[in-house]
Coordinates of C-alpha atoms and ligand atoms in Angstrom, one line a residue:
M1 CA -5.5 -29.3 -31.0
S2 CA -5.3 -33.0 -30.3
A3 CA -2.0 -34.8 -30.7
L4 CA -3.3 -36.7 -33.7
H5 CA -4.5 -33.4 -35.4
A6 CA -1.1 -31.7 -34.8
N7 CA 0.7 -34.7 -36.1
L8 CA -1.5 -34.8 -39.2
H9 CA -0.9 -31.1 -39.9
G10 CA 2.9 -31.5 -39.4
N11 CA 2.9 -34.1 -42.1
L12 CA 0.5 -32.5 -44.6
H13 CA 3.4 -31.8 -47.0
E14 CA 4.3 -35.5 -47.0
M15 CA 0.9 -36.4 -48.4
G16 CA 0.5 -37.0 -52.1
V17 CA -2.5 -36.1 -54.3
A18 CA -4.5 -39.3 -53.6
E19 CA -3.8 -39.3 -49.9
L20 CA -4.7 -35.6 -49.6
S21 CA -7.8 -36.2 -51.7
R22 CA -8.9 -38.9 -49.2
A23 CA -8.3 -36.6 -46.3
L24 CA -10.3 -33.8 -47.9
T25 CA -13.1 -36.2 -48.6
K26 CA -13.2 -37.4 -45.0
K27 CA -13.0 -33.8 -44.0
S28 CA -10.1 -34.6 -41.6
V29 CA -8.4 -31.6 -43.2
S30 CA -9.6 -28.6 -45.3
S31 CA -8.1 -27.3 -48.5
V32 CA -7.5 -24.0 -46.7
E33 CA -5.4 -25.8 -44.1
V34 CA -3.4 -27.7 -46.7
T35 CA -2.9 -24.6 -48.8
T36 CA -1.8 -22.5 -45.8
H37 CA 0.6 -25.2 -44.7
L38 CA 2.2 -25.5 -48.1
L39 CA 2.4 -21.7 -48.6
A40 CA 4.4 -21.5 -45.4
R41 CA 6.7 -24.2 -46.6
V42 CA 7.2 -22.4 -50.0
A43 CA 8.2 -19.3 -48.0
T44 CA 10.7 -21.2 -45.9
H45 CA 12.4 -22.8 -49.0
E46 CA 12.6 -19.8 -51.2
H47 CA 16.4 -20.3 -51.5
L48 CA 15.8 -23.3 -53.8
G49 CA 14.7 -20.9 -56.5
A50 CA 11.8 -23.1 -57.6
W51 CA 9.2 -20.3 -57.8
L52 CA 8.8 -17.4 -60.2
C53 CA 5.6 -16.2 -58.7
V54 CA 3.6 -17.2 -55.6
D55 CA 0.0 -16.1 -55.3
A56 CA -1.0 -16.7 -51.6
G57 CA -4.1 -14.6 -51.8
G58 CA -5.5 -16.2 -55.0
A59 CA -4.6 -19.7 -53.7
L60 CA -6.5 -19.2 -50.4
K61 CA -9.5 -17.8 -52.3
Q62 CA -9.5 -21.0 -54.5
A63 CA -9.1 -23.2 -51.4
H64 CA -12.0 -21.5 -49.7
A65 CA -14.1 -22.1 -52.8
A66 CA -13.1 -25.8 -52.9
D67 CA -14.0 -26.3 -49.2
A68 CA -17.3 -24.6 -49.9
A69 CA -17.9 -26.8 -52.9
R70 CA -17.1 -29.9 -50.8
A71 CA -19.5 -28.7 -48.0
Q72 CA -22.2 -28.6 -50.7
G73 CA -21.5 -32.2 -51.6
H74 CA -19.2 -31.7 -54.6
V75 CA -16.5 -34.3 -55.0
G76 CA -13.5 -34.8 -57.3
A77 CA -10.0 -36.2 -56.9
L78 CA -8.4 -32.8 -57.4
L79 CA -11.0 -30.6 -55.6
G80 CA -9.0 -28.5 -53.2
I81 CA -5.6 -30.0 -54.1
P82 CA -2.8 -27.4 -54.3
L83 CA -0.7 -27.4 -57.5
A84 CA 1.4 -25.0 -59.5
H85 CA 2.3 -24.6 -63.1
K86 CA 5.6 -24.5 -65.0
D87 CA 5.9 -20.9 -66.2
I88 CA 5.5 -21.9 -69.8
F89 CA 1.7 -22.3 -69.4
V90 CA 0.0 -19.0 -69.8
T91 CA -2.3 -17.9 -67.0
R92 CA -4.9 -15.2 -66.9
D93 CA -4.5 -14.3 -63.2
L94 CA -0.7 -14.6 -62.9
P95 CA 2.2 -13.3 -65.0
T96 CA 3.9 -15.7 -67.4
T97 CA 7.5 -15.4 -68.3
A98 CA 8.6 -18.7 -69.9
G99 CA 11.8 -18.1 -67.8
S100 CA 12.7 -15.3 -70.2
K101 CA 13.4 -11.6 -69.8
M102 CA 11.6 -11.2 -73.1
L103 CA 8.2 -11.9 -71.3
K104 CA 9.0 -10.1 -68.1
G105 CA 5.7 -8.7 -66.8
Y106 CA 3.6 -10.4 -69.5
Q107 CA 0.0 -11.1 -68.5
S108 CA -2.0 -13.5 -70.7
P109 CA -5.6 -12.7 -71.4
F110 CA -6.5 -16.4 -71.1
D111 CA -5.5 -19.6 -69.4
A112 CA -3.8 -22.5 -71.2
T113 CA -6.1 -25.4 -71.7
V114 CA -4.2 -27.6 -69.2
V115 CA -4.4 -24.9 -66.6
Q116 CA -8.1 -24.3 -67.3
R117 CA -8.9 -28.0 -67.0
L118 CA -7.0 -28.5 -63.7
T119 CA -8.7 -25.4 -62.3
A120 CA -12.1 -26.6 -63.5
A121 CA -11.3 -29.9 -61.6
G122 CA -11.0 -27.8 -58.5
A123 CA -7.2 -27.7 -58.2
V124 CA -5.8 -24.7 -56.2
T125 CA -3.0 -22.8 -58.0
L126 CA -0.2 -21.7 -55.7
G127 CA 1.8 -20.0 -58.4
K128 CA 4.2 -20.4 -61.3
L129 CA 7.4 -22.5 -61.4
N130 CA 10.8 -21.7 -62.6
C131 CA 12.1 -23.2 -65.9
D132 CA 14.8 -22.9 -68.5
E133 CA 14.2 -20.0 -70.9
F134 CA 11.5 -21.1 -73.4
A135 CA 12.1 -24.6 -72.0
M136 CA 15.5 -24.9 -73.6
G137 CA 17.9 -26.7 -71.3
S138 CA 18.6 -29.6 -69.1
A139 CA 19.6 -28.0 -65.8
N140 CA 17.3 -25.0 -65.3
E141 CA 20.5 -22.8 -65.5
N142 CA 19.1 -21.1 -68.7
S143 CA 16.3 -19.3 -66.7
A144 CA 16.7 -15.6 -67.0
Y145 CA 15.6 -15.3 -63.3
S146 CA 17.6 -17.7 -61.2
S147 CA 19.0 -21.2 -61.2
V148 CA 17.1 -23.8 -59.2
K149 CA 18.8 -25.9 -56.6
N150 CA 18.3 -29.7 -56.3
P151 CA 16.7 -30.3 -52.9
W152 CA 18.8 -33.5 -52.5
D153 CA 22.0 -31.4 -52.7
I154 CA 21.8 -27.7 -53.2
T155 CA 25.1 -27.6 -55.0
R156 CA 23.5 -29.6 -57.8
V157 CA 21.1 -28.9 -60.6
P158 CA 17.5 -30.2 -60.5
G159 CA 17.5 -31.0 -64.2
G160 CA 15.5 -29.1 -66.8
S161 CA 13.7 -27.6 -68.3
S162 CA 11.0 -28.3 -65.8
G163 CA 13.4 -27.8 -62.9
G164 CA 11.2 -25.6 -60.7
S165 CA 8.4 -28.1 -61.0
A166 CA 10.7 -31.0 -60.1
A167 CA 12.3 -29.2 -57.1
A168 CA 9.0 -28.0 -55.7
V169 CA 7.5 -31.5 -55.8
A170 CA 10.7 -33.2 -54.5
A171 CA 11.0 -30.7 -51.6
R172 CA 7.4 -31.4 -50.6
M173 CA 6.3 -27.9 -51.3
L174 CA 3.6 -29.3 -53.5
P175 CA 2.0 -32.8 -54.0
A176 CA 2.2 -32.3 -57.8
A177 CA 2.9 -29.8 -60.6
T178 CA 2.7 -29.5 -64.3
G179 CA 5.6 -29.7 -66.6
T180 CA 6.4 -29.9 -70.3
D181 CA 8.6 -32.2 -72.3
T182 CA 10.0 -31.5 -75.7
G183 CA 13.1 -33.7 -75.5
G184 CA 13.0 -34.9 -71.9
S185 CA 12.0 -31.9 -69.7
I186 CA 9.6 -33.9 -67.6
R187 CA 11.5 -37.2 -67.4
Q188 CA 15.0 -35.9 -66.8
P189 CA 14.2 -33.5 -63.9
A190 CA 11.9 -36.1 -62.4
S191 CA 14.9 -38.5 -62.5
F192 CA 17.3 -36.0 -61.1
T193 CA 15.0 -35.2 -58.1
G194 CA 13.5 -38.6 -57.3
I195 CA 10.0 -38.0 -58.4
T196 CA 7.6 -39.5 -60.9
G197 CA 6.7 -37.9 -64.2
I198 CA 5.0 -38.8 -67.4
K199 CA 5.1 -37.3 -70.9
P200 CA 2.1 -38.6 -72.7
T201 CA 1.8 -39.4 -76.4
Y202 CA 2.1 -36.3 -78.5
G203 CA -1.4 -34.9 -78.8
V204 CA -2.8 -36.2 -75.6
C205 CA -2.6 -32.9 -73.7
S206 CA -3.5 -29.7 -75.5
R207 CA -0.7 -27.3 -76.4
F208 CA -3.1 -24.4 -76.4
G209 CA -1.6 -21.7 -74.2
M210 CA 1.7 -23.6 -73.8
I211 CA 4.4 -21.1 -75.0
A212 CA 5.7 -22.9 -78.1
F213 CA 9.3 -24.2 -78.2
A214 CA 9.2 -26.9 -80.9
S215 CA 5.6 -27.5 -81.8
S216 CA 5.9 -31.0 -83.3
L217 CA 7.6 -32.2 -80.0
D218 CA 6.1 -30.1 -77.2
Q219 CA 3.9 -32.1 -74.8
A220 CA 2.5 -31.3 -71.3
G221 CA 2.4 -33.8 -68.5
P222 CA 2.2 -34.2 -64.7
M223 CA 5.1 -34.4 -62.2
A224 CA 4.2 -35.9 -58.9
R225 CA 5.5 -38.4 -56.3
S226 CA 3.9 -41.5 -57.6
A227 CA 2.3 -43.1 -60.8
A228 CA -1.0 -43.1 -59.0
D229 CA -0.9 -39.3 -58.5
C230 CA 0.3 -38.7 -62.1
A231 CA -2.7 -40.8 -63.3
L232 CA -5.1 -38.5 -61.4
L233 CA -3.6 -35.3 -62.9
L234 CA -3.3 -36.7 -66.4
S235 CA -7.0 -37.7 -66.5
A236 CA -7.9 -34.1 -65.8
M237 CA -5.2 -32.4 -68.0
S238 CA -5.7 -34.5 -71.1
G239 CA -8.3 -34.7 -73.8
F240 CA -9.2 -33.3 -77.2
D241 CA -9.1 -29.5 -77.6
E242 CA -10.3 -28.0 -80.8
R243 CA -8.0 -25.0 -80.2
D244 CA -4.9 -27.3 -80.8
S245 CA -4.8 -28.6 -84.4
T246 CA -2.6 -31.5 -83.4
S247 CA -4.8 -32.5 -80.4
A248 CA -5.7 -36.3 -80.5
Q249 CA -9.4 -36.9 -81.1
R250 CA -10.1 -39.4 -78.4
P251 CA -12.7 -39.7 -75.7
P252 CA -11.7 -38.7 -72.2
Q253 CA -9.5 -41.2 -70.5
D254 CA -9.6 -42.5 -66.9
Y255 CA -5.9 -43.2 -66.3
A256 CA -6.4 -44.2 -62.7
A257 CA -8.7 -47.0 -63.8
Q258 CA -6.3 -48.0 -66.6
M259 CA -3.4 -48.0 -64.1
L260 CA -5.3 -50.4 -61.8
K261 CA -6.7 -52.7 -64.5
A262 CA -5.3 -56.2 -63.9
R263 CA -3.4 -57.9 -66.7
D264 CA -4.6 -61.2 -68.0
G265 CA -3.1 -64.0 -66.0
A266 CA -1.7 -61.6 -63.4
N267 CA -2.1 -62.2 -59.6
S268 CA -1.3 -60.2 -56.6
D269 CA 2.2 -61.6 -56.3
Q270 CA 2.9 -61.2 -60.0
P271 CA 0.9 -58.2 -61.2
L272 CA 3.2 -57.8 -64.2
K273 CA 2.9 -61.5 -65.3
G274 CA 3.0 -61.6 -69.1
L275 CA 4.5 -58.1 -69.5
R276 CA 7.5 -58.1 -71.9
I277 CA 10.0 -55.3 -71.2
G278 CA 12.4 -54.5 -74.0
L279 CA 15.9 -53.4 -73.1
P280 CA 17.5 -51.6 -76.1
K281 CA 21.2 -52.4 -76.1
E282 CA 21.9 -48.8 -77.1
F283 CA 20.4 -47.6 -73.8
F284 CA 23.1 -49.5 -71.9
P285 CA 26.4 -48.2 -73.5
A286 CA 29.8 -48.6 -71.9
A287 CA 29.7 -44.8 -71.1
L288 CA 26.6 -45.3 -68.8
A289 CA 27.6 -44.3 -65.3
A290 CA 28.0 -47.4 -63.1
D291 CA 25.8 -46.0 -60.3
V292 CA 22.9 -45.3 -62.8
N293 CA 23.3 -48.7 -64.3
G294 CA 23.3 -50.4 -60.9
A295 CA 20.0 -48.8 -59.8
V296 CA 18.4 -49.5 -63.2
Q297 CA 19.5 -53.1 -63.1
A298 CA 18.1 -53.6 -59.6
A299 CA 14.8 -52.1 -60.8
L300 CA 14.7 -54.4 -63.7
A301 CA 15.2 -57.4 -61.4
Q302 CA 12.4 -56.1 -59.2
L303 CA 10.1 -55.9 -62.3
Q304 CA 11.1 -59.5 -63.1
R305 CA 10.1 -60.5 -59.6
L306 CA 6.7 -58.9 -60.2
G307 CA 6.3 -61.2 -63.2
A308 CA 7.7 -59.2 -66.2
T309 CA 10.0 -60.8 -68.6
L310 CA 13.0 -58.9 -70.0
V311 CA 13.9 -59.2 -73.7
D312 CA 16.9 -57.7 -75.6
V313 CA 15.9 -55.3 -78.3
S314 CA 17.6 -52.7 -80.4
L315 CA 17.0 -49.1 -81.3
P316 CA 19.8 -48.7 -83.7
R317 CA 19.4 -45.0 -84.4
T318 CA 19.5 -43.9 -80.7
E319 CA 22.7 -41.9 -81.1
L320 CA 21.4 -40.1 -84.2
S321 CA 18.5 -38.8 -82.1
I322 CA 20.9 -36.1 -80.8
P323 CA 21.7 -34.4 -84.1
V324 CA 18.2 -35.0 -85.4
Y325 CA 16.6 -33.4 -82.4
Y326 CA 19.1 -30.5 -82.3
I327 CA 18.2 -29.7 -85.9
I328 CA 14.5 -30.1 -85.7
A329 CA 13.9 -28.4 -82.3
P330 CA 16.0 -25.3 -83.1
A331 CA 14.4 -25.1 -86.6
E332 CA 10.9 -25.0 -85.1
A333 CA 12.1 -22.7 -82.2
S334 CA 13.5 -20.1 -84.7
S335 CA 10.1 -20.0 -86.4
N336 CA 8.1 -19.9 -83.2
L337 CA 10.2 -17.3 -81.5
S338 CA 10.0 -14.9 -84.4
R339 CA 6.8 -13.6 -82.8
F340 CA 8.8 -12.0 -80.0
D341 CA 9.6 -8.8 -81.9
G342 CA 9.1 -6.1 -79.4
V343 CA 5.8 -5.1 -81.0
R344 CA 3.2 -7.5 -80.0
F345 CA 4.7 -9.2 -76.9
G346 CA 7.1 -8.4 -74.1
H347 CA 10.3 -6.6 -74.1
R348 CA 11.0 -3.6 -76.3
A349 CA 14.3 -1.8 -76.3
A350 CA 14.2 1.7 -74.8
H351 CA 16.4 3.3 -77.5
Y352 CA 16.5 2.5 -81.2
S353 CA 16.8 4.4 -84.5
D354 CA 14.3 2.7 -86.8
L355 CA 12.1 -0.4 -87.0
Q356 CA 14.9 -2.8 -87.9
D357 CA 17.0 -1.5 -85.1
M358 CA 14.1 -1.9 -82.7
Y359 CA 13.7 -5.5 -83.7
K360 CA 17.4 -6.2 -83.3
K361 CA 17.8 -4.4 -80.0
S362 CA 14.6 -5.8 -78.5
R363 CA 15.6 -9.4 -79.4
A364 CA 19.2 -8.9 -78.4
E365 CA 18.3 -7.7 -75.0
G366 CA 15.3 -10.0 -74.4
F367 CA 16.7 -13.4 -75.3
G368 CA 19.4 -15.2 -73.3
P369 CA 22.5 -16.9 -74.9
E370 CA 21.0 -20.4 -75.3
V371 CA 17.9 -19.1 -77.0
K372 CA 19.9 -17.0 -79.3
R373 CA 22.1 -20.0 -80.2
R374 CA 19.1 -22.1 -81.1
I375 CA 17.5 -19.3 -83.2
M376 CA 20.7 -19.1 -85.1
I377 CA 21.0 -22.8 -85.6
G378 CA 17.4 -23.0 -86.6
A379 CA 17.6 -20.2 -89.1
Y380 CA 20.7 -21.8 -90.6
V381 CA 19.3 -25.3 -91.1
L382 CA 16.1 -23.9 -92.6
S383 CA 18.0 -21.5 -95.0
H384 CA 18.1 -22.0 -98.7
G385 CA 20.8 -24.4 -99.7
Y386 CA 21.0 -26.1 -96.3
Y387 CA 17.4 -27.1 -95.9
D388 CA 17.8 -30.4 -97.8
A389 CA 21.1 -31.2 -96.2
Y390 CA 20.1 -30.7 -92.6
Y391 CA 16.4 -30.2 -92.0
L392 CA 15.0 -32.6 -94.6
Q393 CA 17.5 -35.2 -93.7
A394 CA 16.7 -34.9 -90.0
Q395 CA 13.0 -35.3 -90.8
K396 CA 13.7 -38.5 -92.7
L397 CA 15.8 -39.9 -89.8
R398 CA 13.0 -38.9 -87.4
R399 CA 10.7 -41.2 -89.3
M400 CA 13.2 -44.0 -89.2
I401 CA 13.7 -43.5 -85.4
A402 CA 9.9 -43.9 -85.0
D403 CA 9.9 -47.0 -87.2
D404 CA 12.6 -48.6 -85.0
F405 CA 10.3 -48.3 -82.0
Q406 CA 7.4 -49.9 -84.0
A407 CA 9.6 -52.8 -84.9
C408 CA 10.2 -53.4 -81.2
F409 CA 6.5 -53.0 -80.2
K410 CA 5.3 -55.1 -83.1
N411 CA 6.2 -58.5 -81.7
Q412 CA 9.2 -58.2 -79.3
C413 CA 8.0 -56.2 -76.3
D414 CA 5.1 -54.2 -74.7
V415 CA 7.2 -51.5 -73.1
I416 CA 10.8 -50.4 -73.3
A417 CA 12.9 -49.7 -70.3
G418 CA 16.3 -48.0 -69.6
P419 CA 17.9 -45.1 -67.8
V420 CA 16.5 -41.6 -68.1
A421 CA 19.9 -39.9 -68.2
P422 CA 23.5 -41.2 -68.4
T423 CA 24.5 -39.8 -65.0
V424 CA 22.9 -38.4 -61.8
A425 CA 22.3 -34.6 -61.4
W426 CA 25.5 -32.7 -61.9
K427 CA 26.9 -29.7 -60.0
L428 CA 25.5 -26.2 -60.6
G429 CA 27.8 -24.6 -63.2
G430 CA 29.2 -28.1 -63.9
Q431 CA 28.8 -27.9 -67.6
G432 CA 30.6 -24.5 -67.8
D433 CA 30.2 -23.1 -71.2
D434 CA 29.7 -26.3 -73.0
P435 CA 26.2 -26.6 -74.5
V436 CA 27.1 -29.7 -76.4
A437 CA 27.8 -31.6 -73.1
A438 CA 24.2 -30.9 -72.1
Y439 CA 22.9 -31.9 -75.5
L440 CA 24.7 -35.3 -75.3
A441 CA 23.1 -36.1 -71.9
D442 CA 19.7 -36.0 -73.6
I443 CA 20.4 -39.2 -75.5
F444 CA 17.9 -41.5 -73.8
T445 CA 15.0 -39.1 -73.7
L446 CA 15.1 -37.8 -77.2
P447 CA 14.2 -40.9 -79.1
A448 CA 10.7 -41.2 -77.6
S449 CA 10.1 -37.5 -78.1
L450 CA 11.0 -37.7 -81.8
A451 CA 8.7 -40.7 -82.2
G452 CA 5.9 -38.9 -80.3
L453 CA 5.7 -41.9 -77.8
P454 CA 4.7 -41.7 -74.2
G455 CA 7.6 -41.9 -71.7
M456 CA 7.9 -41.8 -67.9
S457 CA 10.4 -41.6 -65.2
L458 CA 10.1 -43.2 -61.8
P459 CA 12.6 -43.2 -58.9
V460 CA 14.5 -46.5 -58.5
G461 CA 17.4 -45.8 -56.2
F462 CA 20.3 -43.6 -55.5
G463 CA 23.8 -43.1 -57.0
E464 CA 26.9 -41.0 -56.6
G465 CA 26.6 -38.4 -53.8
G466 CA 23.3 -39.9 -52.7
M467 CA 21.5 -38.5 -55.8
P468 CA 18.3 -40.1 -57.1
V469 CA 18.3 -42.3 -60.2
G470 CA 15.2 -42.7 -62.4
L471 CA 14.1 -45.6 -64.6
Q472 CA 12.6 -44.6 -68.0
L473 CA 9.6 -46.6 -69.3
I474 CA 8.5 -45.9 -72.9
G475 CA 5.2 -47.3 -74.3
N476 CA 3.5 -47.5 -77.7
Y477 CA 1.2 -44.7 -78.8
F478 CA -1.6 -44.0 -76.3
D479 CA -0.3 -46.8 -74.0
E480 CA 0.0 -44.4 -71.0
G481 CA -2.3 -46.8 -69.0
R482 CA 0.3 -49.6 -69.4
L483 CA 3.2 -47.4 -68.4
L484 CA 1.3 -46.2 -65.3
H485 CA 0.3 -49.8 -64.5
T486 CA 3.9 -51.0 -64.7
A487 CA 5.2 -48.1 -62.6
H488 CA 2.4 -48.5 -60.0
A489 CA 3.1 -52.2 -59.6
F490 CA 6.7 -51.3 -59.0
Q491 CA 5.8 -48.6 -56.5
Q492 CA 3.4 -50.9 -54.6
A493 CA 6.4 -53.2 -54.0
T494 CA 9.1 -50.6 -53.3
D495 CA 9.4 -47.3 -51.4
W496 CA 11.9 -45.3 -53.5
H497 CA 9.1 -42.9 -54.4
Q498 CA 8.4 -42.2 -50.8
R499 CA 12.0 -41.1 -50.0
A500 CA 12.2 -37.4 -49.4
P501 CA 15.3 -35.2 -49.3
V502 CA 16.3 -33.9 -45.8
L503 CA 16.4 -30.1 -46.4
A504 CA 19.2 -28.3 -44.8
D505 CA 17.0 -26.3 -42.4
E506 CA 15.1 -29.4 -41.3
A507 CA 18.1 -31.7 -40.5
T508 CA 18.0 -32.9 -37.0
T509 CA 21.2 -33.6 -35.1
Ligands
LIG601 N1 17.1 -30.7 -72.9 C1 16.4 -30.6 -74.1 C2 16.6 -29.2 -74.7 O1 17.4 -28.5 -74.2 C3 14.9 -30.8 -73.8 C4 14.2 -29.6 -73.4 C5 12.7 -29.9 -73.2 O2 12.3 -31.0 -73.2 N2 12.0 -28.8 -73.1 O3 16.1 -28.9 -75.7

């Protein structure tokens, strides 16, 4: 093997989607070589807890097929690119657990639309990634299988609920992965692990085959190292699906092209000239950690240097998004999770006296504490006598939160920016038994979720303990192209997204 070849192979895990795609097109590397290299890396970093299932045999078969397709002249940005899916997407060939004991050993008869589309685009599936049980959580500590460690500091959480996806991409086990975001589960783990993720507008990616948490909020999206790589995945994942009744009826989108499209009046020094970035004062409260604020302010200054102007705006109901979300999401969850009854899916208690007892025992054994808490809250706020006081009131406020964003986008700004989370990633076990502490930390991601708006997180620096800090960008409906364009311009001028954690077993002395 030539020195150049050896060097290239040593660095295969450093390459993102676009770079790998170019190497595959030039045939300087094969999908089988990349897949083999990454599978070895996955095996070495098992201690991070990112994976719930690894399918080496299946992945190599897909990689061979991708190489054969390329040899026959087939092309495609994702042809032969290794990926993996959050274990909330059902897969025909691999088990799906949703991070729950309830679905241990469950095998779906079909693939989720997102999985099917990425597979059809030629992506190679390495396996399934750990997540909080039914995507409920902010630290991946609610998984029934194992916690996930943050590759930047293994004593800290990777964020959640897409914690396995974030850790695997950050630790360079994968160039990209899928995630889902109901109240921040793509953006917050991306921020905590120094990667880039986008939650598109509600309805852009099909929810078919995504195990439902809160159906009016759930949305799939890509998690990768750069905006450019997210754009490639999103183009393949998104699009109308008649099997999801809330899927947006729009023609297929080329997000990579939208990302590159020059703004009117822009030039190479000032690619963001004319872009108005709104800074909601409620996103910069006194309680915001100084390290997070510092990195975010430096990123905003960088965006200004790229031509953007900063304007002060207000989202007055930001704080209310916490109680509103933590009424609506559990309400929908209590309804969605009623299907797990020990009859049609998953776990059934071994011993019971009658049907009622079987339901009770199966659910008591199958669900973890956070899921049970949410089912109870949801059943309560939907119950007769409380529905008007809680659920209906929350729905009214949800509309007002969405209206507040529209007031900003109408004539004040084109995108909104702020922190993703009030602090950097906290210590494993750091929130002890205090679920409300975790709920409060969702304050900056919940508003866009409730409004159904697209939001993304991109790495912009480091804070306390050397932990990554993310910048959140929120756009108007279907304005993913502008978010990606803004993030891409930032990433062309900076290298935060290229910083990789030094994993313990790789440290050189
Ligand atoms: N942290 C939020 C929750 O626990 C968001 C989860 C998500 O987006 N899936 O509900």
